[in-house]
């Protein structure tokens, strides 16, 4: 049931709190403190007293929710693992992503040009696929985690063999541990004359990363992101880890996912990359993310090709958002445009209400301090 606080209703009506509370007492409402919740009937009565015609909005509680995860996932198909690359600045994250991305173009159709969409998929000779997130590392990871979005399955921790463990390496280890996400260590810049991989391994152990070499279960791989060496071994390590975890997803339900990144593009308007986590996203679907919605007319993959459908683990760029959704926002499907609009409207109203409550709390706090 809908309820509104005394102070919020006063704000909506545009009356100061003291005369408003006076009016409520006249109307026979017993409790008039600012945070007392009024039910719909009381609120309507008060609104009429101010010559306003109340509209009781039965749609106000309508929202979209993620479907419960089935108990037994074993009958659903495997999906590609979703991997985030983390590590200290200058240890080679961007170079590694570039090399991995290039390897997919070389292996793919002739003339394929990769597009930056915040994520890309690599298909190995074994036909297995890995999806890499290509968003500005820690910031995106933290922002998404803060919103409760569990986007990443696996972290690749890049450590430069000439530099060793640095502050952001330690931070990344902590992020991965806090999120309960398994790691593969990529010891990078192995081509350098001053590379010292065994020193890196030893200090990782000192920082609580138990590598296989020390009877732990974290794999480490020596690579040169710059020279594209060891990337196949790294990819195989990721697949090994993914096969242990068996990431599965339903494909025959309405699409669910997360926004990876979003931006306004010239000639295209509001554009956002969605990573589909469950279900299948299809052309013509209506989807909602945060306080934006969109009818999927055109969706493209990381190679710029237009897609009719996107399966779990697939990143797709979608145009036509009414406004910009935020990285980490949950994407859910609405059965039609009407519902998408209602949901967005309700979320906007809720945001507005929460903002008003915060404002009032600040005002009340200031009043209290003056006393
Ligand atoms: P990021 O800050 O982690 O994204 O690091 P970058 O990818 O920008 O790399 C920082 C510097 O290290 C650049 O000058 C790269 O060319 C260089 N670099 C990255 N990987 C390697 C590598 O495998 N070998 C060598 N020698 N240099 C590398
Ligand atoms: Mg970088």
Short mmCIF file of C-alpha atoms and ligand atoms in Angstrom, two decimals:
data_model
loop_
_atom_site.label_atom_id
_atom_site.label_comp_id
_atom_site.label_asym_id
_atom_site.label_seq_id
_atom_site.Cartn_x
_atom_site.Cartn_y
_atom_site.Cartn_z
CA UNK A 1 0.00 0.00 0.00
CA UNK A 2 1.14 3.50 -0.80
CA UNK A 3 2.09 5.82 2.06
CA UNK A 4 3.58 9.27 2.23
CA UNK A 5 5.20 11.12 5.10
CA UNK A 6 3.64 14.27 6.53
CA UNK A 7 6.63 16.33 5.45
CA UNK A 8 6.60 14.96 1.89
CA UNK A 9 2.92 15.63 1.44
CA UNK A 10 3.43 19.17 2.75
CA UNK A 11 6.16 19.63 0.20
CA UNK A 12 4.05 18.22 -2.62
CA UNK A 13 1.18 20.52 -1.70
CA UNK A 14 3.51 23.47 -1.22
CA UNK A 15 2.59 24.26 2.37
CA UNK A 16 4.95 25.01 5.25
CA UNK A 17 5.17 22.28 7.86
CA UNK A 18 3.74 24.18 10.88
CA UNK A 19 0.42 25.30 9.29
CA UNK A 20 0.23 21.94 7.57
CA UNK A 21 0.43 20.05 10.85
CA UNK A 22 -2.21 22.45 12.24
CA UNK A 23 -4.52 21.55 9.34
CA UNK A 24 -4.01 17.82 9.97
CA UNK A 25 -5.01 18.23 13.60
CA UNK A 26 -8.16 20.08 12.50
CA UNK A 27 -8.91 17.15 10.19
CA UNK A 28 -8.63 14.82 13.14
CA UNK A 29 -5.35 13.19 12.23
CA UNK A 30 -3.73 12.19 15.47
CA UNK A 31 -0.05 12.00 14.61
CA UNK A 32 1.37 14.96 12.72
CA UNK A 33 5.13 14.71 13.18
CA UNK A 34 7.04 15.26 9.95
CA UNK A 35 8.00 11.60 9.51
CA UNK A 36 4.57 10.14 10.30
CA UNK A 37 3.30 8.10 7.37
CA UNK A 38 -0.14 8.91 6.01
CA UNK A 39 -2.08 6.29 4.07
CA UNK A 40 -3.67 6.96 0.69
CA UNK A 41 -7.07 7.80 2.17
CA UNK A 42 -5.68 10.33 4.64
CA UNK A 43 -3.48 11.87 1.95
CA UNK A 44 -6.47 12.21 -0.41
CA UNK A 45 -8.56 13.82 2.31
CA UNK A 46 -5.83 16.36 3.05
CA UNK A 47 -5.25 17.10 -0.64
CA UNK A 48 -8.95 17.85 -1.08
CA UNK A 49 -8.76 20.20 1.87
CA UNK A 50 -6.23 22.17 -0.19
CA UNK A 51 -8.58 22.14 -3.21
CA UNK A 52 -6.45 19.60 -5.02
CA UNK A 53 -7.97 16.55 -6.65
CA UNK A 54 -6.02 13.51 -5.59
CA UNK A 55 -5.25 10.79 -8.10
CA UNK A 56 -4.82 7.48 -6.39
CA UNK A 57 -2.19 5.82 -8.48
CA UNK A 58 -2.64 2.07 -8.44
CA UNK A 59 0.31 1.71 -10.77
CA UNK A 60 2.68 3.29 -8.28
CA UNK A 61 4.02 0.02 -6.95
CA UNK A 62 4.71 -1.50 -10.37
CA UNK A 63 8.34 -2.30 -11.04
CA UNK A 64 10.41 -4.99 -12.74
CA UNK A 65 12.30 -7.67 -10.87
CA UNK A 66 14.95 -10.21 -11.68
CA UNK A 67 13.60 -13.75 -11.87
CA UNK A 68 14.58 -16.14 -9.08
CA UNK A 69 17.58 -18.31 -9.97
CA UNK A 70 16.53 -21.95 -10.43
CA UNK A 71 17.85 -24.36 -7.81
CA UNK A 72 19.15 -26.77 -10.38
CA UNK A 73 21.16 -24.97 -13.05
CA UNK A 74 22.71 -28.13 -14.48
CA UNK A 75 20.20 -28.47 -17.32
CA UNK A 76 20.84 -24.97 -18.66
CA UNK A 77 23.52 -24.27 -21.29
CA UNK A 78 26.98 -23.00 -20.42
CA UNK A 79 27.68 -19.32 -21.05
CA UNK A 80 31.04 -17.63 -21.64
CA UNK A 81 32.92 -16.49 -18.52
CA UNK A 82 33.06 -12.73 -18.00
CA UNK A 83 36.54 -11.49 -17.19
CA UNK A 84 37.84 -8.20 -15.81
CA UNK A 85 41.50 -7.25 -16.08
CA UNK A 86 42.92 -5.46 -13.05
CA UNK A 87 46.35 -4.39 -11.85
CA UNK A 88 48.66 -1.48 -11.10
CA UNK A 89 48.91 1.46 -13.49
CA UNK A 90 51.36 0.89 -16.35
CA UNK A 91 51.54 -2.84 -15.72
CA UNK A 92 49.97 -3.44 -19.14
CA UNK A 93 46.18 -3.78 -18.76
CA UNK A 94 45.35 -1.70 -21.84
CA UNK A 95 48.07 -3.38 -23.90
CA UNK A 96 46.77 -6.80 -22.90
CA UNK A 97 43.18 -5.91 -23.79
CA UNK A 98 44.35 -4.54 -27.15
CA UNK A 99 46.32 -7.69 -27.92
CA UNK A 100 43.45 -9.95 -26.91
CA UNK A 101 41.03 -7.91 -29.00
CA UNK A 102 43.35 -7.95 -32.02
CA UNK A 103 43.72 -11.71 -31.76
CA UNK A 104 39.96 -12.03 -32.26
CA UNK A 105 39.96 -9.86 -35.36
CA UNK A 106 42.79 -11.87 -36.89
CA UNK A 107 40.90 -15.06 -36.19
CA UNK A 108 37.55 -13.65 -37.30
CA UNK A 109 36.16 -12.72 -40.68
CA UNK A 110 38.34 -10.78 -43.06
CA UNK A 111 38.19 -7.04 -42.68
CA UNK A 112 36.58 -7.14 -39.25
CA UNK A 113 37.18 -3.94 -37.32
CA UNK A 114 36.67 -3.99 -33.59
CA UNK A 115 34.57 -1.28 -32.02
CA UNK A 116 35.05 0.00 -28.52
CA UNK A 117 31.88 -0.99 -26.73
CA UNK A 118 33.23 -1.63 -23.22
CA UNK A 119 33.47 -5.38 -23.63
CA UNK A 120 34.45 -7.89 -26.28
CA UNK A 121 34.39 -11.62 -26.85
CA UNK A 122 37.28 -13.83 -27.88
CA UNK A 123 36.57 -17.17 -29.51
CA UNK A 124 39.38 -19.67 -29.10
CA UNK A 125 40.43 -22.35 -31.62
CA UNK A 126 38.48 -24.77 -29.39
CA UNK A 127 35.40 -22.63 -30.21
CA UNK A 128 35.09 -21.69 -26.55
CA UNK A 129 34.36 -18.04 -25.88
CA UNK A 130 35.61 -15.61 -23.24
CA UNK A 131 34.05 -12.19 -22.72
CA UNK A 132 36.42 -9.47 -21.52
CA UNK A 133 35.22 -6.28 -19.89
CA UNK A 134 37.11 -3.33 -21.25
CA UNK A 135 35.91 -0.58 -18.93
CA UNK A 136 38.25 1.66 -16.92
CA UNK A 137 39.34 -1.01 -14.44
CA UNK A 138 38.84 -0.39 -10.77
CA UNK A 139 36.38 2.46 -11.06
CA UNK A 140 33.87 0.49 -13.09
CA UNK A 141 34.37 -2.64 -11.00
CA UNK A 142 33.76 -0.73 -7.76
CA UNK A 143 30.84 1.26 -9.13
CA UNK A 144 29.12 -1.90 -10.29
CA UNK A 145 29.82 -3.71 -7.06
CA UNK A 146 28.49 -0.76 -5.09
CA UNK A 147 25.21 -1.16 -6.97
CA UNK A 148 25.21 -4.84 -6.23
CA UNK A 149 25.90 -5.83 -9.79
CA UNK A 150 27.84 -9.06 -9.95
CA UNK A 151 29.13 -8.66 -13.45
CA UNK A 152 32.52 -10.33 -13.32
CA UNK A 153 33.16 -14.06 -12.97
CA UNK A 154 36.96 -14.01 -13.10
CA UNK A 155 39.67 -11.39 -12.51
CA UNK A 156 42.92 -11.44 -14.46
CA UNK A 157 45.48 -9.76 -12.23
CA UNK A 158 48.22 -8.19 -14.34
CA UNK A 159 51.58 -7.77 -12.57
CA UNK A 160 54.56 -6.37 -14.45
CA UNK A 161 57.53 -8.66 -13.96
CA UNK A 162 59.97 -5.73 -13.84
CA UNK A 163 58.00 -3.82 -11.21
CA UNK A 164 56.34 -6.42 -8.98
CA UNK A 165 53.51 -5.96 -6.49
CA UNK A 166 52.45 -2.33 -6.21
CA UNK A 167 49.65 -0.55 -4.28
CA UNK A 168 46.98 -1.05 -6.95
CA UNK A 169 47.99 -4.71 -7.26
CA UNK A 170 47.19 -5.14 -3.58
CA UNK A 171 43.95 -3.21 -4.03
CA UNK A 172 42.93 -5.45 -6.92
CA UNK A 173 43.65 -8.59 -4.87
CA UNK A 174 41.41 -7.18 -2.15
CA UNK A 175 38.63 -6.30 -4.61
CA UNK A 176 38.64 -9.81 -6.05
CA UNK A 177 38.69 -11.45 -2.61
CA UNK A 178 35.90 -9.22 -1.27
CA UNK A 179 33.78 -10.02 -4.31
CA UNK A 180 34.55 -13.73 -4.02
CA UNK A 181 35.78 -13.73 -7.62
CA UNK A 182 38.58 -16.17 -8.54
CA UNK A 183 41.79 -14.86 -10.09
CA UNK A 184 44.30 -15.82 -12.73
CA UNK A 185 47.64 -14.00 -12.44
CA UNK A 186 49.23 -12.73 -15.64
CA UNK A 187 52.88 -11.94 -15.03
CA UNK A 188 53.45 -9.42 -17.80
CA UNK A 189 56.43 -7.82 -19.60
CA UNK A 190 58.28 -11.13 -19.53
CA UNK A 191 60.14 -9.93 -22.64
CA UNK A 192 62.00 -7.32 -20.62
CA UNK A 193 65.62 -8.00 -19.63
CA UNK A 194 64.89 -7.01 -16.04
CA UNK A 195 61.81 -9.25 -15.74
CA UNK A 196 61.80 -11.38 -12.61
CA UNK A 197 58.79 -13.68 -12.60
CA UNK A 198 59.84 -15.79 -9.64
CA UNK A 199 60.21 -12.71 -7.48
CA UNK A 200 56.63 -11.73 -8.44
CA UNK A 201 55.39 -15.21 -7.48
CA UNK A 202 57.09 -15.06 -4.11
CA UNK A 203 55.67 -11.66 -3.24
CA UNK A 204 52.19 -12.73 -4.35
CA UNK A 205 52.36 -15.49 -1.80
CA UNK A 206 53.31 -12.90 0.81
CA UNK A 207 50.11 -11.02 -0.16
CA UNK A 208 47.85 -14.01 0.31
CA UNK A 209 47.66 -15.17 -3.30
CA UNK A 210 48.31 -18.89 -3.23
CA UNK A 211 49.74 -19.91 -6.55
CA UNK A 212 49.78 -23.45 -7.90
CA UNK A 213 53.59 -23.38 -7.73
CA UNK A 214 53.20 -23.15 -3.97
CA UNK A 215 50.46 -25.80 -3.75
CA UNK A 216 47.71 -23.21 -3.89
CA UNK A 217 44.97 -23.14 -6.52
CA UNK A 218 45.62 -19.83 -8.28
CA UNK A 219 47.12 -20.21 -11.75
CA UNK A 220 49.83 -17.88 -12.97
CA UNK A 221 50.90 -17.36 -16.57
CA UNK A 222 53.93 -15.53 -17.95
CA UNK A 223 53.00 -13.25 -20.81
CA UNK A 224 54.15 -10.37 -22.93
CA UNK A 225 51.10 -8.29 -23.72
CA UNK A 226 53.23 -6.15 -26.03
CA UNK A 227 54.58 -9.07 -28.07
CA UNK A 228 51.37 -11.14 -27.79
CA UNK A 229 53.27 -13.99 -26.11
CA UNK A 230 51.56 -16.43 -23.79
CA UNK A 231 48.08 -15.11 -24.52
CA UNK A 232 46.85 -18.52 -25.63
CA UNK A 233 48.08 -20.02 -22.34
CA UNK A 234 46.33 -17.24 -20.43
CA UNK A 235 43.10 -17.91 -22.33
CA UNK A 236 43.36 -21.63 -21.63
CA UNK A 237 43.85 -20.89 -17.91
CA UNK A 238 40.70 -18.79 -17.93
CA UNK A 239 38.77 -21.58 -19.64
CA UNK A 240 40.09 -24.14 -17.13
CA UNK A 241 38.88 -21.96 -14.27
CA UNK A 242 35.53 -21.34 -15.98
CA UNK A 243 34.97 -25.05 -16.55
CA UNK A 244 35.45 -25.68 -12.86
CA UNK A 245 32.73 -23.16 -12.06
CA UNK A 246 30.37 -24.12 -14.92
CA UNK A 247 28.74 -20.75 -15.56
CA UNK A 248 25.28 -21.51 -16.88
CA UNK A 249 22.33 -19.37 -17.83
CA UNK A 250 18.74 -19.77 -18.99
CA UNK A 251 18.31 -18.74 -22.61
CA UNK A 252 14.53 -18.97 -22.95
CA UNK A 253 13.49 -16.32 -20.42
CA UNK A 254 13.22 -12.55 -20.78
CA UNK A 255 16.61 -10.89 -20.99
CA UNK A 256 18.45 -9.69 -17.88
CA UNK A 257 21.81 -7.98 -17.79
CA UNK A 258 23.83 -4.96 -16.78
CA UNK A 259 24.88 -1.72 -18.37
CA UNK A 260 28.63 -1.81 -19.00
CA UNK A 261 29.03 1.72 -20.27
CA UNK A 262 26.95 4.42 -21.87
CA UNK A 263 27.54 7.59 -23.82
CA UNK A 264 25.96 10.08 -26.16
CA UNK A 265 27.24 9.51 -29.69
CA UNK A 266 26.95 11.97 -32.49
CA UNK A 267 24.20 10.97 -34.89
CA UNK A 268 23.20 8.04 -32.69
CA UNK A 269 21.99 9.65 -29.50
CA UNK A 270 22.05 7.75 -26.22
CA UNK A 271 23.95 4.54 -26.63
CA UNK A 272 24.65 1.86 -24.01
CA UNK A 273 26.46 -1.45 -23.94
CA UNK A 274 24.56 -4.22 -22.22
CA UNK A 275 26.09 -7.43 -21.03
CA UNK A 276 23.34 -10.01 -21.22
CA UNK A 277 23.55 -12.28 -18.15
CA UNK A 278 20.39 -14.38 -18.49
CA UNK A 279 17.77 -14.91 -21.15
CA UNK A 280 17.95 -13.75 -24.74
CA UNK A 281 17.77 -10.12 -25.79
CA UNK A 282 15.94 -9.75 -29.08
CA UNK A 283 15.27 -7.01 -31.55
CA UNK A 284 11.97 -5.33 -30.68
CA UNK A 285 12.29 -6.03 -26.94
CA UNK A 286 11.49 -3.24 -24.49
CA UNK A 287 14.07 -2.93 -21.76
CA UNK A 288 14.46 -0.77 -18.68
CA UNK A 289 17.70 0.22 -16.91
CA UNK A 290 17.68 2.58 -13.93
CA UNK A 291 15.39 5.41 -14.97
CA UNK A 292 15.74 4.93 -18.69
CA UNK A 293 14.11 2.60 -21.17
CA UNK A 294 14.55 1.69 -24.76
CA UNK A 295 12.95 -0.30 -27.54
CA UNK A 296 15.72 -2.38 -29.06
CA UNK A 297 15.71 -1.50 -32.73
CA UNK A 298 19.38 -1.80 -33.57
CA UNK A 299 21.91 -3.79 -31.61
CA UNK A 300 25.48 -4.42 -32.63
CA UNK A 301 28.27 -6.62 -31.33
CA UNK A 302 31.92 -5.71 -30.64
CA UNK A 303 32.69 -6.11 -34.34
CA UNK A 304 30.04 -3.61 -35.35
CA UNK A 305 27.82 -6.30 -36.83
CA UNK A 306 24.10 -6.00 -36.35
CA UNK A 307 22.49 -8.76 -34.26
CA UNK A 308 18.91 -9.98 -34.06
CA UNK A 309 19.49 -11.82 -30.79
CA UNK A 310 22.04 -11.72 -27.97
CA UNK A 311 22.59 -14.76 -25.74
CA UNK A 312 23.96 -14.76 -22.17
CA UNK A 313 27.57 -13.64 -21.94
CA UNK A 314 27.25 -11.46 -25.03
CA UNK A 315 27.99 -7.73 -24.90
CA UNK A 316 25.83 -5.66 -27.24
CA UNK A 317 25.57 -1.99 -27.99
CA UNK A 318 22.00 -0.74 -28.04
CA UNK A 319 20.79 2.60 -29.38
CA UNK A 320 17.59 4.48 -28.69
CA UNK A 321 17.66 5.04 -24.93
CA UNK A 322 15.40 7.83 -23.72
CA UNK A 323 18.23 9.04 -21.50
CA UNK A 324 21.63 7.68 -20.46
CA UNK A 325 21.56 4.66 -18.16
CA UNK A 326 24.52 4.30 -15.76
CA UNK A 327 27.27 1.69 -15.73
CA UNK A 328 26.20 -1.12 -13.43
CA UNK A 329 22.45 -0.47 -13.81
CA UNK A 330 20.44 -3.66 -13.97
CA UNK A 331 18.72 -4.24 -17.30
CA UNK A 332 15.33 -5.93 -17.21
CA UNK A 333 12.77 -6.58 -19.89
CA UNK A 334 9.24 -5.16 -19.88
CA UNK A 335 6.48 -6.94 -21.79
CA UNK A 336 5.58 -3.78 -23.72
CA UNK A 337 6.34 -0.06 -24.07
CA UNK A 338 3.47 0.85 -21.77
CA UNK A 339 4.93 -1.11 -18.87
CA UNK A 340 8.45 0.19 -19.54
CA UNK A 341 7.13 3.77 -19.31
CA UNK A 342 5.19 3.10 -16.10
CA UNK A 343 8.21 1.51 -14.45
CA UNK A 344 10.53 4.37 -15.40
CA UNK A 345 7.97 6.90 -14.23
CA UNK A 346 7.57 5.12 -10.89
CA UNK A 347 11.31 4.99 -10.38
CA UNK A 348 11.60 8.70 -11.15
CA UNK A 349 8.85 9.47 -8.63
CA UNK A 350 10.57 7.31 -6.06
CA UNK A 351 13.88 9.11 -6.66
CA UNK A 352 12.14 12.46 -6.32
CA UNK A 353 10.48 11.38 -3.09
CA UNK A 354 13.77 10.14 -1.67
CA UNK A 355 15.44 13.40 -2.64
CA UNK A 356 12.71 15.39 -0.89
CA UNK A 357 13.05 13.30 2.23
CA UNK A 358 16.82 13.90 2.22
CA UNK A 359 16.29 17.65 1.77
CA UNK A 360 13.88 17.72 4.66
CA UNK A 361 16.22 15.75 6.85
CA UNK A 362 18.91 18.34 6.17
CA UNK A 363 16.52 21.20 6.96
CA UNK A 364 15.33 19.52 10.15
CA UNK A 365 18.89 18.80 11.24
CA UNK A 366 19.78 22.49 10.76
CA UNK A 367 16.71 23.52 12.78
CA UNK A 368 17.67 21.16 15.57
CA UNK A 369 21.20 22.58 15.65
CA UNK A 370 19.91 26.14 15.89
CA UNK A 371 17.90 25.27 19.00
P1 LIG B 1 48.03 0.06 -18.01
O1 LIG B 1 48.22 1.36 -17.29
O2 LIG B 1 48.01 -1.08 -17.05
O3 LIG B 1 46.85 0.05 -18.94
O4 LIG B 1 49.37 -0.17 -18.89
P2 LIG B 1 49.57 0.03 -20.44
O5 LIG B 1 48.96 -1.09 -21.21
O6 LIG B 1 49.21 1.40 -20.83
O7 LIG B 1 51.14 -0.18 -20.53
C1 LIG B 1 52.08 0.69 -19.91
C2 LIG B 1 53.38 0.65 -20.66
O8 LIG B 1 53.94 -0.66 -20.60
C3 LIG B 1 53.24 0.96 -22.15
O9 LIG B 1 54.34 1.72 -22.56
C4 LIG B 1 53.28 -0.42 -22.79
O10 LIG B 1 53.77 -0.38 -24.11
C5 LIG B 1 54.21 -1.16 -21.89
N1 LIG B 1 53.95 -2.59 -21.91
C6 LIG B 1 52.76 -3.23 -21.71
N2 LIG B 1 52.91 -4.54 -21.83
C7 LIG B 1 54.20 -4.78 -22.08
C8 LIG B 1 54.98 -5.97 -22.31
O11 LIG B 1 54.49 -7.08 -22.30
N3 LIG B 1 56.31 -5.79 -22.53
C9 LIG B 1 56.90 -4.56 -22.53
N4 LIG B 1 58.20 -4.51 -22.74
N5 LIG B 1 56.21 -3.44 -22.35
C10 LIG B 1 54.88 -3.54 -22.12
MG1 LIG B 2 45.38 1.53 -19.21
#
